[in-house]
Short mmCIF file of N, CA and C in Angstrom, two decimals:
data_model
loop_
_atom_site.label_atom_id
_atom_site.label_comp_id
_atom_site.label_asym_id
_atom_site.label_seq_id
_atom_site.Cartn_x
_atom_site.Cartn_y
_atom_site.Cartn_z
N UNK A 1 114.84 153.48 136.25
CA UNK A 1 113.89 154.09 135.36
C UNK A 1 113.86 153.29 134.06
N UNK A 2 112.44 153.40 133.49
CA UNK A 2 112.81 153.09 132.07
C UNK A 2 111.89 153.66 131.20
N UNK A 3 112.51 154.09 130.32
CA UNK A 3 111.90 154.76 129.24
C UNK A 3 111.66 154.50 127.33
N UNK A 4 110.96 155.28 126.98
CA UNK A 4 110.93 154.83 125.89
C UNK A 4 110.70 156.50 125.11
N UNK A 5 110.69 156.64 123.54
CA UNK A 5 110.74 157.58 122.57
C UNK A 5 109.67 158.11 121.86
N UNK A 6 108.94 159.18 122.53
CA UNK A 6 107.40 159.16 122.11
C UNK A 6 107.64 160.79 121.29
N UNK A 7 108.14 160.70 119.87
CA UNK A 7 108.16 161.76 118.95
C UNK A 7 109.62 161.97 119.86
N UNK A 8 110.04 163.55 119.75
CA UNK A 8 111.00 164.25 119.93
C UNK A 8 111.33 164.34 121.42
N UNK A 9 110.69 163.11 122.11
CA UNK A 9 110.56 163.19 123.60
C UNK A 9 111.27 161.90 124.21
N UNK A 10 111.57 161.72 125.23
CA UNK A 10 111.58 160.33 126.04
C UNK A 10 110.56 160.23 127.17
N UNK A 11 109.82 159.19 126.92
CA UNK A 11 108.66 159.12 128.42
C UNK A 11 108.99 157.77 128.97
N UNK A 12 109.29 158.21 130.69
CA UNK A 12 109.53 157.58 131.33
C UNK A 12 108.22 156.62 131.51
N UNK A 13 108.60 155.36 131.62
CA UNK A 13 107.55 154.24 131.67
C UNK A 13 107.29 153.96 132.96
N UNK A 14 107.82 153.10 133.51
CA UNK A 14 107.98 152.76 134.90
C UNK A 14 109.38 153.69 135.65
N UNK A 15 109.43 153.89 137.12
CA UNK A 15 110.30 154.16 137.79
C UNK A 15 110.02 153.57 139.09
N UNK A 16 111.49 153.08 139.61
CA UNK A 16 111.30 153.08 140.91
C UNK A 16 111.80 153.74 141.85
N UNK A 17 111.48 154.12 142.86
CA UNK A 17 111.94 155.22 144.06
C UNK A 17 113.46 154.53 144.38
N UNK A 18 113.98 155.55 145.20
CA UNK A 18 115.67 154.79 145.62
C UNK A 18 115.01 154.57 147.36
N UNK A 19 115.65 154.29 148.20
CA UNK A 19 115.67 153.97 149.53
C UNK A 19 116.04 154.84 150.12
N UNK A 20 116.70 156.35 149.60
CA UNK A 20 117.11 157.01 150.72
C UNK A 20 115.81 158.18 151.32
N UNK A 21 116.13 159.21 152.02
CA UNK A 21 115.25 159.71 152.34
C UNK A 21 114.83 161.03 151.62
N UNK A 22 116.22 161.60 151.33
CA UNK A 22 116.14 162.22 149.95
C UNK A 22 116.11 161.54 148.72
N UNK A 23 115.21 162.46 147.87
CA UNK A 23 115.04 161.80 146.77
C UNK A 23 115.20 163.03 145.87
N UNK A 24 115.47 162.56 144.26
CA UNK A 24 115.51 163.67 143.37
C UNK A 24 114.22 162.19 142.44
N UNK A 25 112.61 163.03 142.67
CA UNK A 25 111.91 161.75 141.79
C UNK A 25 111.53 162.53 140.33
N UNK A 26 111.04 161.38 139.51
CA UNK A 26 110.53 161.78 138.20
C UNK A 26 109.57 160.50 138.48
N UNK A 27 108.01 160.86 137.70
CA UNK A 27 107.05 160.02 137.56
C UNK A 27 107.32 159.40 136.35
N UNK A 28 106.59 158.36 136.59
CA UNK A 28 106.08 157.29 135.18
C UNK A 28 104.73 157.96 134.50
N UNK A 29 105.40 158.42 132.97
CA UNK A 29 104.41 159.34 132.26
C UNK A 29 105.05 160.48 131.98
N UNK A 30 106.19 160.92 132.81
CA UNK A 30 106.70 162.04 132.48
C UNK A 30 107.13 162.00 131.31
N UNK A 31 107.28 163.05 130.41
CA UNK A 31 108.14 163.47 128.93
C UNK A 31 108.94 164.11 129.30
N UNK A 32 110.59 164.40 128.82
CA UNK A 32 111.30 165.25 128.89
C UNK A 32 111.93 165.29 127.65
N UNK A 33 112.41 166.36 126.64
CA UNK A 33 113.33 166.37 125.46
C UNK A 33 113.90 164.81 125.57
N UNK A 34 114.39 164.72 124.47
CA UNK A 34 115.16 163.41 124.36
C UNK A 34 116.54 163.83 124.66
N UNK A 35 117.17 164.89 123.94
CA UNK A 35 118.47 165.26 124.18
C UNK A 35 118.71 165.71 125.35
N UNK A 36 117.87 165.76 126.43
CA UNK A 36 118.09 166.46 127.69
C UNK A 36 118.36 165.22 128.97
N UNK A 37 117.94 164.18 128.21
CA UNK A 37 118.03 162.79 129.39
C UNK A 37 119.00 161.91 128.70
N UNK A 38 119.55 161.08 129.65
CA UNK A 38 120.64 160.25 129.38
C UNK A 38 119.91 159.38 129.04
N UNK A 39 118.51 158.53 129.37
CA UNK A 39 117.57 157.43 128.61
C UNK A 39 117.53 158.23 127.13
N UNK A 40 117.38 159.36 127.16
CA UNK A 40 116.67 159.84 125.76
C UNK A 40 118.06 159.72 124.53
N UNK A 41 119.28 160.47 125.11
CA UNK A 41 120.62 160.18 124.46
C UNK A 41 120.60 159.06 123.97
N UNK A 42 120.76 157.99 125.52
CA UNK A 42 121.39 156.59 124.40
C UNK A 42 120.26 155.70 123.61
N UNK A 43 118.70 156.58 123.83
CA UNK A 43 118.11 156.00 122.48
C UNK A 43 118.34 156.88 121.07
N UNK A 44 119.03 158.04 121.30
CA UNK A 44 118.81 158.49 120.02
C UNK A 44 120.18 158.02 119.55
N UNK A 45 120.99 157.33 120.43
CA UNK A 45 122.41 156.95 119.55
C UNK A 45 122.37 155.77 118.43
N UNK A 46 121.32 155.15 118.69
CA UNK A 46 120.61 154.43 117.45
C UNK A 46 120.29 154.28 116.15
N UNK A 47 119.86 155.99 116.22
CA UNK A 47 119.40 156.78 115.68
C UNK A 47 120.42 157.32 114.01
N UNK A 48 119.87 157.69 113.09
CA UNK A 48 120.77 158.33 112.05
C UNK A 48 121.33 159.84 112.65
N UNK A 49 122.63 160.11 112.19
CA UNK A 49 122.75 161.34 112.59
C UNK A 49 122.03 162.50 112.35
N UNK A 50 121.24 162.21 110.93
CA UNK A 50 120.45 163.48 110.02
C UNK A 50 119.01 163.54 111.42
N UNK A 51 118.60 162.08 111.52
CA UNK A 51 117.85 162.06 112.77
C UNK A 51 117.72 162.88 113.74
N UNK A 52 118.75 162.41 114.56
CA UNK A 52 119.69 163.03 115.74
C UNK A 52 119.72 164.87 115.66
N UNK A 53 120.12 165.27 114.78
CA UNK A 53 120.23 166.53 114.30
C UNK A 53 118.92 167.25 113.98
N UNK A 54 117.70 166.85 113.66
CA UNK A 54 116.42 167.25 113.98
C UNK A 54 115.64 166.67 114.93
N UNK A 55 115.99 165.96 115.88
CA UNK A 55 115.50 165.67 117.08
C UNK A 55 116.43 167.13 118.10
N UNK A 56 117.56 167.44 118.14
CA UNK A 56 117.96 168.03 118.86
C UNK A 56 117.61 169.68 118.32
N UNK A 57 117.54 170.07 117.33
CA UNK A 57 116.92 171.26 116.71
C UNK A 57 115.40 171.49 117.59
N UNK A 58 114.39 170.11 117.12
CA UNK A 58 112.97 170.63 117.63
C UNK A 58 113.48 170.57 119.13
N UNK A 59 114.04 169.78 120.01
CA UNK A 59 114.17 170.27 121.38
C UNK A 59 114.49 171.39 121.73
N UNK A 60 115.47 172.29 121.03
CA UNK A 60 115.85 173.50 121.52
C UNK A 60 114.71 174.42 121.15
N UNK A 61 114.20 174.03 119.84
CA UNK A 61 112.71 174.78 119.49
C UNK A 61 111.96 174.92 120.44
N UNK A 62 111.49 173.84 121.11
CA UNK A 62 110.62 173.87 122.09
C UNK A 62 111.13 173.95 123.76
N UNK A 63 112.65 174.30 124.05
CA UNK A 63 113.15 174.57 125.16
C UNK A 63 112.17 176.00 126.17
N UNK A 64 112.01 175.82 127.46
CA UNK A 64 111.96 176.70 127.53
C UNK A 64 113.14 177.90 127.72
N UNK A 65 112.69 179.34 127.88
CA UNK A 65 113.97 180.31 127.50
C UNK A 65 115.17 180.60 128.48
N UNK A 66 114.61 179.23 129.60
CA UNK A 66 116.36 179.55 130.67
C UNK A 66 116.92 178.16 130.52
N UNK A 67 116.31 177.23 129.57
CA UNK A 67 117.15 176.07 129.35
C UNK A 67 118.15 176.30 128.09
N UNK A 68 119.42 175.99 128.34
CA UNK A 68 120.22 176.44 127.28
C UNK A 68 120.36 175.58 126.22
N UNK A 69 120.51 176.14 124.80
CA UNK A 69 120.41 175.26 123.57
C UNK A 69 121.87 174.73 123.63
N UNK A 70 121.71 173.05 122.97
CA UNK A 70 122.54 172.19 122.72
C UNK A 70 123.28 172.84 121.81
N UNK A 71 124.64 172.89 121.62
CA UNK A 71 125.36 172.97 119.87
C UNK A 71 125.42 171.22 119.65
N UNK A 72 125.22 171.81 118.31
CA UNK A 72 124.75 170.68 117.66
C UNK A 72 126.07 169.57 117.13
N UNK A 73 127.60 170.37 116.89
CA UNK A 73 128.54 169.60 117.40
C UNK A 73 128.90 169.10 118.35
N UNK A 74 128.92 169.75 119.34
CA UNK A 74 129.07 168.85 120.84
C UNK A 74 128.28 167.89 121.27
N UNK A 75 127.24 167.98 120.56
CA UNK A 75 126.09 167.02 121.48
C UNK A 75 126.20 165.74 120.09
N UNK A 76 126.75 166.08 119.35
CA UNK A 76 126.99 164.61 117.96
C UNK A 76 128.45 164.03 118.25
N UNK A 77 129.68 165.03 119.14
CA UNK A 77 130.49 164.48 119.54
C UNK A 77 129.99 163.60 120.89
N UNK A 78 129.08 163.57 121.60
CA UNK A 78 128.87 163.47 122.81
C UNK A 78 127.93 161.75 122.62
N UNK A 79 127.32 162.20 121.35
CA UNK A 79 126.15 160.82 120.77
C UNK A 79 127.18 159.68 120.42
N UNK A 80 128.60 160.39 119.57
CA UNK A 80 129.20 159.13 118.90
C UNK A 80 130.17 158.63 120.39
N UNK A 81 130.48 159.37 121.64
CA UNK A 81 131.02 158.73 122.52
C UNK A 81 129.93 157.89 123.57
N UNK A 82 128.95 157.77 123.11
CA UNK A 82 128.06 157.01 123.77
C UNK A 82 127.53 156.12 123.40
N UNK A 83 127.98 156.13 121.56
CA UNK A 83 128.36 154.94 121.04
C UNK A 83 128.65 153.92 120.78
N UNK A 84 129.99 154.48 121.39
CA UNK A 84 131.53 153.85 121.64
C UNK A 84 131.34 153.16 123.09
N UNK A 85 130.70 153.92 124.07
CA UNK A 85 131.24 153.13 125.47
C UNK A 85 129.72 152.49 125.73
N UNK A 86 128.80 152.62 125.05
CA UNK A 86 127.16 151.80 125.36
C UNK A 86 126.44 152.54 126.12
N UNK A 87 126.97 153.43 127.10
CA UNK A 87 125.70 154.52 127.96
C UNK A 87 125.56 156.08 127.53
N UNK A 88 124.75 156.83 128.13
CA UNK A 88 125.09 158.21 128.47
C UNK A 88 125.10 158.58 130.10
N UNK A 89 125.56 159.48 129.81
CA UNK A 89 125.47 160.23 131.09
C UNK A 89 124.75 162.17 131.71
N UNK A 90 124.06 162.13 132.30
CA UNK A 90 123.48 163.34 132.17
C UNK A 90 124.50 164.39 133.13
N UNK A 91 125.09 164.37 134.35
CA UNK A 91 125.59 164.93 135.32
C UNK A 91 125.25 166.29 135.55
N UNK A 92 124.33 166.22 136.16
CA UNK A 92 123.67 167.46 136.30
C UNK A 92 122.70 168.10 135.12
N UNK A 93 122.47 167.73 133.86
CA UNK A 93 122.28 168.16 132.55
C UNK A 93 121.00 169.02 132.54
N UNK A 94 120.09 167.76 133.21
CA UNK A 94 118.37 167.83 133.18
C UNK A 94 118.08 168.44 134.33
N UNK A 95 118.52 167.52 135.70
CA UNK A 95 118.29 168.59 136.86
C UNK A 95 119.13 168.75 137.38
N UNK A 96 119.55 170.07 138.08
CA UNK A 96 121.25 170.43 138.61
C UNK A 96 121.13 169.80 139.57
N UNK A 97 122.38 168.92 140.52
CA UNK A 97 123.15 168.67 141.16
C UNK A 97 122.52 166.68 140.82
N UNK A 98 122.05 166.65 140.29
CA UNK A 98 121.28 164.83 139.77
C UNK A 98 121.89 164.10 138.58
N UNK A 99 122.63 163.08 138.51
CA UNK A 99 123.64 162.29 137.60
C UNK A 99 122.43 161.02 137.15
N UNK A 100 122.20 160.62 136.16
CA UNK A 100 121.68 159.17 135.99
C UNK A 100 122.47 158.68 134.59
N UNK A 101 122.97 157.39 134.54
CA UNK A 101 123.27 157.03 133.44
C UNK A 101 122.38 155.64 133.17
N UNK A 102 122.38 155.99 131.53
CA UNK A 102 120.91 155.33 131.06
C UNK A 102 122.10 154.11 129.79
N UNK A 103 121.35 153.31 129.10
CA UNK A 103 121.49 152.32 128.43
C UNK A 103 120.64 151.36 127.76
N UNK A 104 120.58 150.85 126.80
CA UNK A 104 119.71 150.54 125.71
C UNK A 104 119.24 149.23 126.47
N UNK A 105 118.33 148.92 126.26
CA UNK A 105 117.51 147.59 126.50
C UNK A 105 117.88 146.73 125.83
N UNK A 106 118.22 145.30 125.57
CA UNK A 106 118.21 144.43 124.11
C UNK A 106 116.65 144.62 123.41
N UNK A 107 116.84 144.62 122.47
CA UNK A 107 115.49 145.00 121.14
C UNK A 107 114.84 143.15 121.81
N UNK A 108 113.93 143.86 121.60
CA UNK A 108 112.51 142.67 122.32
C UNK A 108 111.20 142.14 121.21
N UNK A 109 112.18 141.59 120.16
CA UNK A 109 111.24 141.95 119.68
C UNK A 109 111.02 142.76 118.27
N UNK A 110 109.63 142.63 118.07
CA UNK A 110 108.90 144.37 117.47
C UNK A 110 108.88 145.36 118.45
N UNK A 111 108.79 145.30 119.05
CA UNK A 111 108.98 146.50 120.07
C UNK A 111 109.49 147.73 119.98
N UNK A 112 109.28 148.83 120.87
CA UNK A 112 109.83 150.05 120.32
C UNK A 112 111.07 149.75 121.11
N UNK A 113 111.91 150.20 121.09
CA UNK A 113 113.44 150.55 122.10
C UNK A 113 113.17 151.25 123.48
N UNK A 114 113.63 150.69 124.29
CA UNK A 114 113.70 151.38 125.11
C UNK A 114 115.09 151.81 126.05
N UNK A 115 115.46 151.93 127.14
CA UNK A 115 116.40 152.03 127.62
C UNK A 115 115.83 152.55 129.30
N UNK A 116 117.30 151.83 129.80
CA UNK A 116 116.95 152.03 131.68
C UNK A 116 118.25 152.95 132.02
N UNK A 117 118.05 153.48 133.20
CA UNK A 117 118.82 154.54 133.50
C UNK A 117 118.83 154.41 135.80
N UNK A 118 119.35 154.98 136.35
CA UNK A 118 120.00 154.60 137.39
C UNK A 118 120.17 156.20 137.68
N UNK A 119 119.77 157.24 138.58
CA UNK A 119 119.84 158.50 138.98
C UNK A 119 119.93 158.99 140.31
N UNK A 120 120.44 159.76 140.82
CA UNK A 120 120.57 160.22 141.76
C UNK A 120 121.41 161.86 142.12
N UNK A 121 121.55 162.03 143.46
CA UNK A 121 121.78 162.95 143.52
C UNK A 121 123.92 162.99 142.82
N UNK A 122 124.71 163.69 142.09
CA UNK A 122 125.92 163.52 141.62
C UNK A 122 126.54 163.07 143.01
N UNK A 123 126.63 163.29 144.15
CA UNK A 123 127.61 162.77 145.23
C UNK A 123 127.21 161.58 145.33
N UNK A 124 126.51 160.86 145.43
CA UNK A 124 125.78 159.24 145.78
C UNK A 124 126.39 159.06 144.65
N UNK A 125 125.95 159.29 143.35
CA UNK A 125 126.24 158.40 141.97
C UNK A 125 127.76 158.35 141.86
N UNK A 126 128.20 159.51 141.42
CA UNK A 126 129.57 158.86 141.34
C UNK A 126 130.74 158.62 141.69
N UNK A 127 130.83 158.02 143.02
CA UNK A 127 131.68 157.49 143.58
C UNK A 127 131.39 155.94 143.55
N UNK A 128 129.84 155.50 143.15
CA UNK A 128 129.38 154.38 142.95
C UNK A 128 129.82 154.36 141.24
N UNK A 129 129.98 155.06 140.57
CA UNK A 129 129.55 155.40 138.94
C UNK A 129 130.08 153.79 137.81
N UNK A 130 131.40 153.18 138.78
CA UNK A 130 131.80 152.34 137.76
C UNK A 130 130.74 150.66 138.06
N UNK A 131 130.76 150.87 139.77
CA UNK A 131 129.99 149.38 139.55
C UNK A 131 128.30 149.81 139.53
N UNK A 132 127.49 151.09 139.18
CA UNK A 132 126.47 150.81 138.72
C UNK A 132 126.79 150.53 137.36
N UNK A 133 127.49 150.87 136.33
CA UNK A 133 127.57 150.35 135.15
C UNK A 133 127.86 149.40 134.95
N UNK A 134 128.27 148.69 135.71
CA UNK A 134 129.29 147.25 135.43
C UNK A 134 127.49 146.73 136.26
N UNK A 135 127.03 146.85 136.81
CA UNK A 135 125.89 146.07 137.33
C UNK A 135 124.48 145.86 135.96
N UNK A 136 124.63 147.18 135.34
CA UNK A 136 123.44 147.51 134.66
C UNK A 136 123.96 146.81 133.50
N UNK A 137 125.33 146.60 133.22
CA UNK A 137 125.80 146.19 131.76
C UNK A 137 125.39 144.34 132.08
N UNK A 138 125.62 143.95 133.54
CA UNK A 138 125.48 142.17 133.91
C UNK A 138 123.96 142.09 133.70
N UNK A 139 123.08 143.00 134.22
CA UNK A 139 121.64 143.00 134.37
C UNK A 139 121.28 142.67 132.99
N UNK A 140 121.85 143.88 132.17
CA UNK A 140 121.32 143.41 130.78
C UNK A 140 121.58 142.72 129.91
N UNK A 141 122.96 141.86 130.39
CA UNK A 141 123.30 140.91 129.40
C UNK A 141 122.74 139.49 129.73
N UNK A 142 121.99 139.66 131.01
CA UNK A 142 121.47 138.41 131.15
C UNK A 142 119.93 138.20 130.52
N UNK A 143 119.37 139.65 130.33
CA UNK A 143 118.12 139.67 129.43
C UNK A 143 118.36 139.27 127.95
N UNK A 144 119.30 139.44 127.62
CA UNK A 144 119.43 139.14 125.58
C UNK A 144 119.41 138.09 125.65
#
């Protein structure tokens, strides 16, 4: 997947399907909260915290009423450990039983930021979890 930061949102740009026969899909065009996707996380880790902290306010504003609101400490402890290690991770977050971990693009540029992400159902992903990161971290260091 890859996405980018359109207001208080992340919209997925392009995606591509996986090969299996199940699929958990999201279109290109979709919006979802920013704080609710692991693309949307590790673009807002970029981000100022005062930022961060009214990006995750209007999401819960506009949650609907069976999605549960972020606390706003956990999810700033959760921003500065995604920081620290370069991805996020959703595990189940956005849709139950579906893991994707996302990661910043190199800046291109003027360009807006974007970030790519890698999803699936949690049993497929993470038992794979360390060499898709170690793949997505080679992928993108050969783009900078």
């Amino acid at each position: 997947m890859l996405g980018q930061q359109v207001g208080a949102a992340m919209q997925y740009l392009h995606v591509l399907p996986g090969m299996h026969a199940i699929q958990f899909m999201v279109n290109a065009g979709e919006v979802r909260p920013m704080s609710r996707t692991a693309l949307g996380q590790v673009l807002l880790s970029c981000k100022s915290n005062s930022e961060i902290r009214a990006i995750v306010r209007r999401n819960n504003a506009e949650a609907p009423k069976v999605s549960p609101n972020f606390r706003e400490t956990a999810f700033m402890q959760e921003v500065e450990a995604i920081r620290q290690r370069g991805y996020s991770e959703t595990k189940g977050l956005t849709t139950p039983g579906v893991s994707t971990i996302g990661m910043l693009v190199p800046p291109l540029g003027r360009h807006s930021l974007l970030a790519i992400g890698v999803g699936g159902p949690i049993e497929r992903i993470e038992p794979k979890r360390l060499q898709i990161i170690d793949a997505m971290r080679r992928w993108l260091g050969n783009i900078s």
